[in-house]
Coordinates of N, CA and C in Angstrom, one line a residue:
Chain N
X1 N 0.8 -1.2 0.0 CA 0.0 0.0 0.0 C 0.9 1.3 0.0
X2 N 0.3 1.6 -1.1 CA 1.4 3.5 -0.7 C 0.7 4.3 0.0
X3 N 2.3 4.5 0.8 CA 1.2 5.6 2.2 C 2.3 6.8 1.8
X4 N 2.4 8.2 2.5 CA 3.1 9.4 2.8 C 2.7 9.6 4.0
X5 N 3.8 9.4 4.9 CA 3.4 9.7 6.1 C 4.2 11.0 7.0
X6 N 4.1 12.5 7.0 CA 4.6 13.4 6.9 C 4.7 13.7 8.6
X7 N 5.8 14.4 9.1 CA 6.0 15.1 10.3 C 4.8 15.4 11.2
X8 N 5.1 15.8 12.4 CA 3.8 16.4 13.4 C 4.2 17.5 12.7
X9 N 2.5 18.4 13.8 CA 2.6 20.0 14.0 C 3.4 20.8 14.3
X10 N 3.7 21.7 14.1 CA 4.9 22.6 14.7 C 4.6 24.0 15.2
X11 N 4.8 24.4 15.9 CA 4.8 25.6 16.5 C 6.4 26.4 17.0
X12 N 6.1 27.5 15.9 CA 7.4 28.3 15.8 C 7.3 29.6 16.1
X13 N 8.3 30.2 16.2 CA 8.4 31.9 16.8 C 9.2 32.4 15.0
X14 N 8.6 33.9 14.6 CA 9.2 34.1 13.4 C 10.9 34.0 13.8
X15 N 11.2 34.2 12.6 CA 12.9 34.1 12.6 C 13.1 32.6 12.8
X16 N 12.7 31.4 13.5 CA 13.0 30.5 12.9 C 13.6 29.7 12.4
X17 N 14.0 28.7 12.7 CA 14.5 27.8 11.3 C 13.1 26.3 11.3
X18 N 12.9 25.6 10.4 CA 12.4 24.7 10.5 C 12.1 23.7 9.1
X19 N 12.7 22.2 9.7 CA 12.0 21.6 8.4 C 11.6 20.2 8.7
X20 N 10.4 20.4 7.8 CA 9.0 19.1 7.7 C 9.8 17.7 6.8
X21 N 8.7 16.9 6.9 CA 9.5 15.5 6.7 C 8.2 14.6 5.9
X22 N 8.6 14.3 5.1 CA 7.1 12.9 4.3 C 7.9 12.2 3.8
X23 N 7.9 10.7 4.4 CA 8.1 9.7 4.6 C 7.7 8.6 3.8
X24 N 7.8 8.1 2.2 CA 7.3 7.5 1.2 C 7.6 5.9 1.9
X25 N 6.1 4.9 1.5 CA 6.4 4.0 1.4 C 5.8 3.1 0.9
X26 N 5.9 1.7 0.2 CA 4.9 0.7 0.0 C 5.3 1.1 -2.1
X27 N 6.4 1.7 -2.4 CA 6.5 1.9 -3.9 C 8.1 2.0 -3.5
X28 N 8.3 2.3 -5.1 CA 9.8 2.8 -5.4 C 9.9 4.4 -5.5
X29 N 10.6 4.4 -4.3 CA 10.7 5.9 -3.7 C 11.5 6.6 -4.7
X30 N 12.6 6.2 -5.7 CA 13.1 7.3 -6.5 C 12.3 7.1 -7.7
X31 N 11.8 6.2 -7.7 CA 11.3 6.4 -9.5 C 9.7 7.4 -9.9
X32 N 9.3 8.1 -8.6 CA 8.1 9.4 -8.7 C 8.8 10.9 -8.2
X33 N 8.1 11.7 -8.6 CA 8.3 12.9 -8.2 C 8.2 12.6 -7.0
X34 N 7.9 14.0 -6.0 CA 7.5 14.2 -4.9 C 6.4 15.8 -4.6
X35 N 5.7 16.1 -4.8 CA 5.7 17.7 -4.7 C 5.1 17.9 -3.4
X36 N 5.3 19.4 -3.1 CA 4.7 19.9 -2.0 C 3.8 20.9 -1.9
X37 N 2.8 21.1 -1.2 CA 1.2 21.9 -1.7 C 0.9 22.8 -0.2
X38 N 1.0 24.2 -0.5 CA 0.6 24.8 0.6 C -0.9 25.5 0.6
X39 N -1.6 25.7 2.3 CA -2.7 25.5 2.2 C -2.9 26.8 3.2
X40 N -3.2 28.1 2.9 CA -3.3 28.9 4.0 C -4.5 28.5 4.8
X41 N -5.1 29.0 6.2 CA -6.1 29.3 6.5 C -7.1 29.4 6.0
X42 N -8.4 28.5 5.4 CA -9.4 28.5 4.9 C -9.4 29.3 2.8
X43 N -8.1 29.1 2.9 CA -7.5 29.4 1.3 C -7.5 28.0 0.7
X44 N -7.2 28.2 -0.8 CA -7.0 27.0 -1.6 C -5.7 26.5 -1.9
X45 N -5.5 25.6 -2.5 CA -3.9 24.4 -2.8 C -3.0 25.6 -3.7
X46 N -1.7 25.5 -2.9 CA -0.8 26.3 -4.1 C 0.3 25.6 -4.4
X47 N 0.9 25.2 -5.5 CA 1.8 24.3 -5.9 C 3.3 25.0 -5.4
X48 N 4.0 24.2 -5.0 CA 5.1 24.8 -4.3 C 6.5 24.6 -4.4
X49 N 6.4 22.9 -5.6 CA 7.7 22.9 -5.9 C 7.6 21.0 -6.1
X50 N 9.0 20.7 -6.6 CA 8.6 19.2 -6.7 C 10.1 18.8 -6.7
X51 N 10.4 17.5 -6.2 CA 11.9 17.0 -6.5 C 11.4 15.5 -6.6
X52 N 12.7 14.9 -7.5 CA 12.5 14.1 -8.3 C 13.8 13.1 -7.0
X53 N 13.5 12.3 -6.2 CA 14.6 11.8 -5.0 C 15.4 10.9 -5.9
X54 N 15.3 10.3 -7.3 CA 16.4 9.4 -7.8 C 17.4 10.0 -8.0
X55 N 17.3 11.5 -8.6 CA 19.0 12.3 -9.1 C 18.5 13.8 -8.0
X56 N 17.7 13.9 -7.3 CA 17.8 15.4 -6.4 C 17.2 16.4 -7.5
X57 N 16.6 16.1 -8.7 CA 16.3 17.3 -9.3 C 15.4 17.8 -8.8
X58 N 15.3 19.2 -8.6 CA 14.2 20.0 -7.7 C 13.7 21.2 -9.2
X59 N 12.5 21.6 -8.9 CA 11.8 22.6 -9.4 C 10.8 23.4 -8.6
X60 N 10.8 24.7 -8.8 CA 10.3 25.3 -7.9 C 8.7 26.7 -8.1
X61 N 8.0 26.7 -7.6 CA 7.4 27.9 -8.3 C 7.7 28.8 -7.9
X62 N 7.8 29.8 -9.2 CA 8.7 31.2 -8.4 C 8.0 31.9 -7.2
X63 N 6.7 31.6 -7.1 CA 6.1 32.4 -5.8 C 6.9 31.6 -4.5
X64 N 7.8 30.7 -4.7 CA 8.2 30.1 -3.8 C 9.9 29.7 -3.7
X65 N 10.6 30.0 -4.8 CA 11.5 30.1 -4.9 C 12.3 30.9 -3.7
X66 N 13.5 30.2 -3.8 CA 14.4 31.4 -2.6 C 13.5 31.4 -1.0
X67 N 12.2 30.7 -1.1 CA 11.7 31.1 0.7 C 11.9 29.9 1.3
X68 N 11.5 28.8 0.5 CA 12.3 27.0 0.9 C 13.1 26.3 0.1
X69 N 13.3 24.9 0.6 CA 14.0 24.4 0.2 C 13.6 22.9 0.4
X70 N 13.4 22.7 -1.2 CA 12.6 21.1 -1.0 C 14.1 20.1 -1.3
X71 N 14.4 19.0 -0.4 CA 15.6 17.9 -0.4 C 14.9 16.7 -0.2
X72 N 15.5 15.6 -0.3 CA 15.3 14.2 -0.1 C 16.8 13.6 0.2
X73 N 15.8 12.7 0.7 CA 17.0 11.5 1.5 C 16.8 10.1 1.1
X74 N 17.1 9.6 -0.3 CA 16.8 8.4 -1.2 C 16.8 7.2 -0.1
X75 N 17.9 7.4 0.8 CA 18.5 6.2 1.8 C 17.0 5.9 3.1
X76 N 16.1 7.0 3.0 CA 15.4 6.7 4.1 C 14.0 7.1 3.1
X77 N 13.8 7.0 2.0 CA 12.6 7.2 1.8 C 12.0 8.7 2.0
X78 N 12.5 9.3 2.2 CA 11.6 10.8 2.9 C 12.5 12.0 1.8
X79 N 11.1 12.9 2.1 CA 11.6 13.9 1.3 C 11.6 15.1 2.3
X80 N 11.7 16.1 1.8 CA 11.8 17.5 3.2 C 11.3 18.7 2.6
X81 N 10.9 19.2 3.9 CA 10.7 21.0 3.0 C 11.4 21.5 4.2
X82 N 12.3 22.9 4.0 CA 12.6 23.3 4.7 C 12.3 25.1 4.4
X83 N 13.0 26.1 5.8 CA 12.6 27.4 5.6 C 13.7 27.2 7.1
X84 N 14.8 28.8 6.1 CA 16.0 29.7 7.1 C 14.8 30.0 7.9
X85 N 14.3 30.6 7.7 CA 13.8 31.9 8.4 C 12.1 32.1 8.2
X86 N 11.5 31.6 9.4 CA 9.9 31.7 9.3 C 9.1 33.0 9.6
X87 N 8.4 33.0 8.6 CA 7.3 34.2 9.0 C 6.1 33.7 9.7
X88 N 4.9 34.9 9.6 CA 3.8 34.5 9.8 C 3.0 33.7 9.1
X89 N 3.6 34.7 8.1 CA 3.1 34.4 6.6 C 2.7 33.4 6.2
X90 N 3.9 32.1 6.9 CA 4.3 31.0 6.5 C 3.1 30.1 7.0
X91 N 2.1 30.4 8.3 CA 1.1 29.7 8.8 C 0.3 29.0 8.0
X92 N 0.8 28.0 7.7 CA -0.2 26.6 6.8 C -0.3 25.5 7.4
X93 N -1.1 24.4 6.6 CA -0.8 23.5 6.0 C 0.0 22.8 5.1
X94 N 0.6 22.4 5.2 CA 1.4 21.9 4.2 C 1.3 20.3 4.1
X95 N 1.0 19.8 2.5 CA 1.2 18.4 2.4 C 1.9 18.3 1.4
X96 N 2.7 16.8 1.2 CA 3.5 16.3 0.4 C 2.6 15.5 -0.5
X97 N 2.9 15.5 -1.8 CA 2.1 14.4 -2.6 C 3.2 13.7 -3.8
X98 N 2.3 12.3 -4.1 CA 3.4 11.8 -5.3 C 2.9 12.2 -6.4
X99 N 3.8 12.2 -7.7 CA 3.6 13.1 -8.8 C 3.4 11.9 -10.0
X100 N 1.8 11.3 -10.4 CA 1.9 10.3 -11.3 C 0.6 11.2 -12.6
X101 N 1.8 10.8 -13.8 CA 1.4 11.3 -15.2 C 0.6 12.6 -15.1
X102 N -0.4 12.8 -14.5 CA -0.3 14.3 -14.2 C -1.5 15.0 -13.4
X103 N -1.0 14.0 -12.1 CA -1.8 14.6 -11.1 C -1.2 13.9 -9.9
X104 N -1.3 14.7 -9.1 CA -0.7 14.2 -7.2 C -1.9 12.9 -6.6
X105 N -1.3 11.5 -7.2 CA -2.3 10.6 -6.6 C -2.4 9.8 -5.4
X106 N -1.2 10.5 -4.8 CA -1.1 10.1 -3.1 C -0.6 11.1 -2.6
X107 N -1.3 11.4 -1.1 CA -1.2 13.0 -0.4 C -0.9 12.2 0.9
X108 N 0.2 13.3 1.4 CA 0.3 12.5 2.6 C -0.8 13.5 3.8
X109 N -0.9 13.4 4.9 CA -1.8 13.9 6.1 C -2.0 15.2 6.3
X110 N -0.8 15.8 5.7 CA -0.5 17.0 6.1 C 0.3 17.6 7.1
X111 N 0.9 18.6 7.7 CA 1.7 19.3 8.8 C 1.1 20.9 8.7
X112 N 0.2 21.0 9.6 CA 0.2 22.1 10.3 C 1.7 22.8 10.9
X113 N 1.8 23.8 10.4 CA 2.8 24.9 10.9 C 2.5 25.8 11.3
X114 N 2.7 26.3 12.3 CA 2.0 28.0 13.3 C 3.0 28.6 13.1
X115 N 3.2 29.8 13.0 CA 4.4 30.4 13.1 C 3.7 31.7 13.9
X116 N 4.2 32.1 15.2 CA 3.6 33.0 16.1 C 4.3 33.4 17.2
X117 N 4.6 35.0 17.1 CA 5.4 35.2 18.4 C 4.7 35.3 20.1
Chain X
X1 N 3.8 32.6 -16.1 CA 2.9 31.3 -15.4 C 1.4 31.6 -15.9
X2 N 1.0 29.6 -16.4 CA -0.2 29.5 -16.9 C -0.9 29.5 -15.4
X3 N -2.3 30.4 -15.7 CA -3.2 30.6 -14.6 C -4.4 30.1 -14.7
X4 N -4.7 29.1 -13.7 CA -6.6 28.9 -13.7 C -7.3 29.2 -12.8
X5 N -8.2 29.6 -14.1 CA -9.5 30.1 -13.6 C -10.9 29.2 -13.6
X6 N -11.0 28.8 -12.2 CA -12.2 28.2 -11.8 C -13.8 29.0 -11.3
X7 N -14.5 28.3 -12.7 CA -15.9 29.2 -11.8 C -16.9 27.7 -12.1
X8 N -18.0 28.0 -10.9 CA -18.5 29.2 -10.4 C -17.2 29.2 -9.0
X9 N -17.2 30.0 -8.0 CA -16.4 30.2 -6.9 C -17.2 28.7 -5.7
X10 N -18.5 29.3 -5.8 CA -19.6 28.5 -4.9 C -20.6 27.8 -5.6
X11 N -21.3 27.0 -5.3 CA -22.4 26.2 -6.2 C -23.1 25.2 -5.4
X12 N -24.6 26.0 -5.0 CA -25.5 25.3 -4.3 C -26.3 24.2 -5.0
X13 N -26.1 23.2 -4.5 CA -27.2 22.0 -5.5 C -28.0 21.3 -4.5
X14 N -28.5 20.5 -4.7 CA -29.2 19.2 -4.3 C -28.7 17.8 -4.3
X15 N -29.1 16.8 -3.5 CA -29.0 15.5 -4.1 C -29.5 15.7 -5.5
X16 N -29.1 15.1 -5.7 CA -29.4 14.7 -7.2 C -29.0 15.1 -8.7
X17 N -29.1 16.5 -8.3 CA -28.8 17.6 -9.3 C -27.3 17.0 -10.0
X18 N -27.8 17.6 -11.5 CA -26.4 17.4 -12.2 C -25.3 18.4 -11.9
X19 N -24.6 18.8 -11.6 CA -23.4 19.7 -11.2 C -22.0 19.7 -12.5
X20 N -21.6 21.1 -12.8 CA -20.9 21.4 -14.1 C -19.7 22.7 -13.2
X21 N -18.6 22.0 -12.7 CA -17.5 23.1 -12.7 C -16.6 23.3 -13.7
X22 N -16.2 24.8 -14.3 CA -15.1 25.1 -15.0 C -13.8 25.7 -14.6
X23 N -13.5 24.7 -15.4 CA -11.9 25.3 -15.3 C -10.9 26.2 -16.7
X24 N -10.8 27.3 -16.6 CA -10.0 27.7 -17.8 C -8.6 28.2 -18.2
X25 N -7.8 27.7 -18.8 CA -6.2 27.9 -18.6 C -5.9 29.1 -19.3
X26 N -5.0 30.1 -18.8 CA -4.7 31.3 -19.3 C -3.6 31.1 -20.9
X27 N -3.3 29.7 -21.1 CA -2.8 29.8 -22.4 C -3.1 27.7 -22.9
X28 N -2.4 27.2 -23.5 CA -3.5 25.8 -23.7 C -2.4 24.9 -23.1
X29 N -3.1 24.0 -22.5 CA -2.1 23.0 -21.9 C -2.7 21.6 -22.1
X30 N -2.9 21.3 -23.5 CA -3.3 20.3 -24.2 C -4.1 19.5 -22.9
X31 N -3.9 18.1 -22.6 CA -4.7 17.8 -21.8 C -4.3 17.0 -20.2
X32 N -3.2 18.0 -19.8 CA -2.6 17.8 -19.1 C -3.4 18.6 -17.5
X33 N -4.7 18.5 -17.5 CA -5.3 18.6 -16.1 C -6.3 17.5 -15.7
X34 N -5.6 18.2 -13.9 CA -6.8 17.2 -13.0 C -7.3 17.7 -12.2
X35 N -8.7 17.0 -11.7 CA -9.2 17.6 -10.6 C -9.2 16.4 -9.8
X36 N -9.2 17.3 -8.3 CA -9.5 17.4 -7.1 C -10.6 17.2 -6.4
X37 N -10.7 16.4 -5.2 CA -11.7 17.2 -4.1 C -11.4 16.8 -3.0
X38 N -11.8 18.0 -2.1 CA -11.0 18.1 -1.0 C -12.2 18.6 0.2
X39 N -12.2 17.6 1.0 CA -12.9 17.6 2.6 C -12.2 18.1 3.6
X40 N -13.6 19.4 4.5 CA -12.9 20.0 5.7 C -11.6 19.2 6.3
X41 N -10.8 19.7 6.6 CA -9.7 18.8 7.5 C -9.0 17.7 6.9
X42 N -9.3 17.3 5.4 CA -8.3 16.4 4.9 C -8.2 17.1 3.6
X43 N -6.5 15.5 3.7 CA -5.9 16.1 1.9 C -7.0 15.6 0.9
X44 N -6.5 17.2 0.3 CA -7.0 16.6 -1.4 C -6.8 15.0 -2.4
X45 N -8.0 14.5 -2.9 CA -8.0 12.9 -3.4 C -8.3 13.7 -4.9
X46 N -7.1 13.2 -5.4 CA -7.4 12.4 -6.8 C -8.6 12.1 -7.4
X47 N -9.4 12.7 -8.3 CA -10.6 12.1 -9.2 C -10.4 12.0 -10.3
X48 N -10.1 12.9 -11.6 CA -9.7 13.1 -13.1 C -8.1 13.3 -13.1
X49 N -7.6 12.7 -14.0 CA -6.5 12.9 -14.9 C -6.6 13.1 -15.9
X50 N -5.5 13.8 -17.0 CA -5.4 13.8 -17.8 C -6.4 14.2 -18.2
X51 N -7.1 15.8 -17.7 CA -8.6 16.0 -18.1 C -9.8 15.0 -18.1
X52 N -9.8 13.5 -18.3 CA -11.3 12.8 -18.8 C -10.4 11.4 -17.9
X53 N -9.3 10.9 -17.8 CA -9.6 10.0 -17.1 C -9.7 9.6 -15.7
X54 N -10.8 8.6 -15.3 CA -11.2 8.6 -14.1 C -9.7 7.7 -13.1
X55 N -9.9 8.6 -12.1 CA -8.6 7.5 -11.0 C -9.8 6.6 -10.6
X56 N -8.8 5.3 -10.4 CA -9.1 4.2 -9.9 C -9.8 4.4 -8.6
X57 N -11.2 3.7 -8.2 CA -11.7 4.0 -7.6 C -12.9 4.9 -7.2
X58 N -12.5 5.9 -7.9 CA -13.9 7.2 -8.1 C -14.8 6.8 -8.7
X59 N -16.3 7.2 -8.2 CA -17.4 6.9 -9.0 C -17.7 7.6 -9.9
X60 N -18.7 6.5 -10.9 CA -18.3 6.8 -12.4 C -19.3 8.1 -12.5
X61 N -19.7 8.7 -11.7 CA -20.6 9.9 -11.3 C -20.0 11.1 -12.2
X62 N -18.4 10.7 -11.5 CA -17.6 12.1 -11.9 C -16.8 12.0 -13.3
X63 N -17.0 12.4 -13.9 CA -16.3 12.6 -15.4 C -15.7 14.3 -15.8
X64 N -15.0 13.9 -16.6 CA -13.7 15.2 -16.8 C -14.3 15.4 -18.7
X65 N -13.7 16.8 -18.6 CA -14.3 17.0 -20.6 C -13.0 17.9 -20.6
X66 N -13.1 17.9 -21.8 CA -12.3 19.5 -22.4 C -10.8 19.2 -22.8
X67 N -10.0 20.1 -23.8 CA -8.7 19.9 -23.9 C -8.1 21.5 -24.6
X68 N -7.0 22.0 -24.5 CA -6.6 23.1 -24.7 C -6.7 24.4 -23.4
X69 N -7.6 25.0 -23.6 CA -7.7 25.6 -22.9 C -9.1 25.7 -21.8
X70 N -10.3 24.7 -21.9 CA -11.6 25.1 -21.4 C -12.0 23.9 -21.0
X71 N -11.8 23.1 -19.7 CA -12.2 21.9 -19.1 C -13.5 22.2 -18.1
X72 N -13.9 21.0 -18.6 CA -15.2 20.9 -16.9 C -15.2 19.5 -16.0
X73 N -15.4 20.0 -15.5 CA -15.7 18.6 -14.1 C -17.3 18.4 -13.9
X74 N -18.0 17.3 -14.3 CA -19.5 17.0 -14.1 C -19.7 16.1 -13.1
X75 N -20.8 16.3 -12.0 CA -21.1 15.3 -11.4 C -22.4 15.1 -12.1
X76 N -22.9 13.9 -12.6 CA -24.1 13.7 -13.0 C -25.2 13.2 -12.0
X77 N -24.8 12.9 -11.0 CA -26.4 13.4 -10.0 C -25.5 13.2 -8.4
X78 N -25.7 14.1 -8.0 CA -25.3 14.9 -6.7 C -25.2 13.8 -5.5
X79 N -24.2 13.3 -4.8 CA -24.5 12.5 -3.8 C -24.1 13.1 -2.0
X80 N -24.9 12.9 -1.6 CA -24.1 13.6 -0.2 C -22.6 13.6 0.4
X81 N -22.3 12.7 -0.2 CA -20.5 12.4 0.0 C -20.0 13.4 -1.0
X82 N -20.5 13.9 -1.9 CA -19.5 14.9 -2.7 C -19.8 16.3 -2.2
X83 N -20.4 16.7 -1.3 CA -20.5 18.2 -0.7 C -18.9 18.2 -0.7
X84 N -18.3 19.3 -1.1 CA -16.8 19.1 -0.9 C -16.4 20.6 -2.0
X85 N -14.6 20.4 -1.6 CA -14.6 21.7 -2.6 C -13.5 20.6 -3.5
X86 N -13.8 21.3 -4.8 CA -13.1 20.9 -5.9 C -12.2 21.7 -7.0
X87 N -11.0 20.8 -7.3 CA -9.5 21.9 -7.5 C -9.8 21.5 -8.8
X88 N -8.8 22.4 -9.8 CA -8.3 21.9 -10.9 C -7.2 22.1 -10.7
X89 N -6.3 21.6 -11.9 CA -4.6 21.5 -11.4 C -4.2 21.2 -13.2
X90 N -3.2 22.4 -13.6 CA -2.8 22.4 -14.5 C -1.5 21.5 -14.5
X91 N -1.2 20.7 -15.2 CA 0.4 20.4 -15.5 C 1.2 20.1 -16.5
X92 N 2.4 21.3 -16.8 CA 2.6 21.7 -17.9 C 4.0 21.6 -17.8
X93 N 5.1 20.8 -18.9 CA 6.2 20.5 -18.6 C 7.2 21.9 -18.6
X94 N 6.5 23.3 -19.0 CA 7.4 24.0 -19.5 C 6.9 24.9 -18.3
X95 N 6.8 24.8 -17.6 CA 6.0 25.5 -16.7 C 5.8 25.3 -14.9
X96 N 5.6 26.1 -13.8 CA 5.3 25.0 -12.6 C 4.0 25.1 -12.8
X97 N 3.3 23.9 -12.0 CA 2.0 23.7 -12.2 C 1.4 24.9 -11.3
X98 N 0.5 24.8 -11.4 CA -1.0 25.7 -10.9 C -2.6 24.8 -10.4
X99 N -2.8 25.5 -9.1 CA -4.3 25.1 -9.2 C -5.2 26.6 -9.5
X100 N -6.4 25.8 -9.5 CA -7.3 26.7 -9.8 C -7.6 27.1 -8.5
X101 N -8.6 27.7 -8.4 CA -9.1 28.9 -7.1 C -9.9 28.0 -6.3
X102 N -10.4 26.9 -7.2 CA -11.4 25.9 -5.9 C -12.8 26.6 -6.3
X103 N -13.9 25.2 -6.0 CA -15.2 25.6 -6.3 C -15.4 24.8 -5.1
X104 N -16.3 25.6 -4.0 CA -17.5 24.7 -3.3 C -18.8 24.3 -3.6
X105 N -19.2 22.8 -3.4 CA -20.7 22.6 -3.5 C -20.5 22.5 -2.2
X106 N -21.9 23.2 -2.0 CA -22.7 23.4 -0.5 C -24.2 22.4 -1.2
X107 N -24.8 22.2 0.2 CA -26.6 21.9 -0.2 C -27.2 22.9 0.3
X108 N -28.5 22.8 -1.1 CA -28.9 23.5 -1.4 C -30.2 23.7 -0.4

């Protein structure tokens, strides 16, 4: 069965560092994308970037470029999002999903992030 | 960046009723979209690929149309498990993807 099974919640102060975790399993973890989907407050899905864990190729959308940084770790199945420096801004949801022919057909749980001084 | 535009925003129906969301891409991305639907408090599930094909599992309720630039999502008769909001999602190799803005069905 393919699951994604992503980090807890987090609760952070701005300035910040912090990074989330989705955990692939029950497939071949390098041979899909990975992408990541942010979800403000009662707002809709905004595409946020995708990496590819067989060679590390990462793609990014520019509304998102330069604020994180999506990585993987082939050796443990998991991919990451990370962020230097948290705003408020940053207060989502965030989930990870796998990237087949051309649509996200496994989502993992999600990770709430607070970011609040 | 290709941009979609989902209407209606909101859409009250009934059991039963046939239900028609649009989705329209700001330049053509042959037939490389999918929709969504997505329940209070959970992730978004997979329904259409590839604009018209159904994912494994979804009822044959929901069907996908369109290619280029002007897709729809039909439910042909309304079930209470689809009160929900529904995405589209552009995916374009030259491009990062996009969703649309989201449509809610509410009951009517």
């Amino acid at each position: 069965e393919v699951q994604l099974v992503q980090s807890g919640a987090e609760v952070k102060k701005p300035g910040e560092s912090l990074k989330i975790s989705c955990k692939g399993s029950g497939y071949s973890f390098t041979s899909y994308w990975i992408g990541w989907v942010r979800q403000m407050p009662g707002k809709g899905l905004e595409w946020m970037g995708i990496i590819y864990p067989g060679d590390s190729d990462t793609r990014y959308s520019p509304s998102f470029q330069g604020q994180v940084t999506i990585s993987a770790d082939k050796s443990i199945s998991t991919a990451y999002l990370q962020w230097s420096s948290l705003k408020a801004s940053d207060t989502a949801m965030y989930y990870c999903a796998r990237v087949e022919v051309a649509g996200f057909d496994y989502w993992g749980q999600g990770t709430l992030v607070t970011v609040s001084s | 960046d290709i941009q979609m535009t989902q209407s209606p925003s909101t859409l009250s129906a009934s059991v039963g009723d046939r239900v028609t969301i649009t989705c329209r891409a700001s330049q053509s991305i042959s037939s490389w979209l999918a929709w969504y639907q997505q329940k209070p408090g959970k992730a978004p599930k997979l329904l259409i690929y590839k604009a018209s094909s159904l994912e494994s599992g979804v009822p044959s309720r929901f069907s996908g149309s369109g290619s280029g630039t002007e897709f729809t999502l039909t439910i042909s008769s309304l079930q209470p498990d689809d009160f929900a909001t529904y995405y589209c999602q552009q995916y374009n190799s030259y491009s990062p993807d996009t969703f649309g803005g989201g449509t809610k069905v509410e009951i009517k």
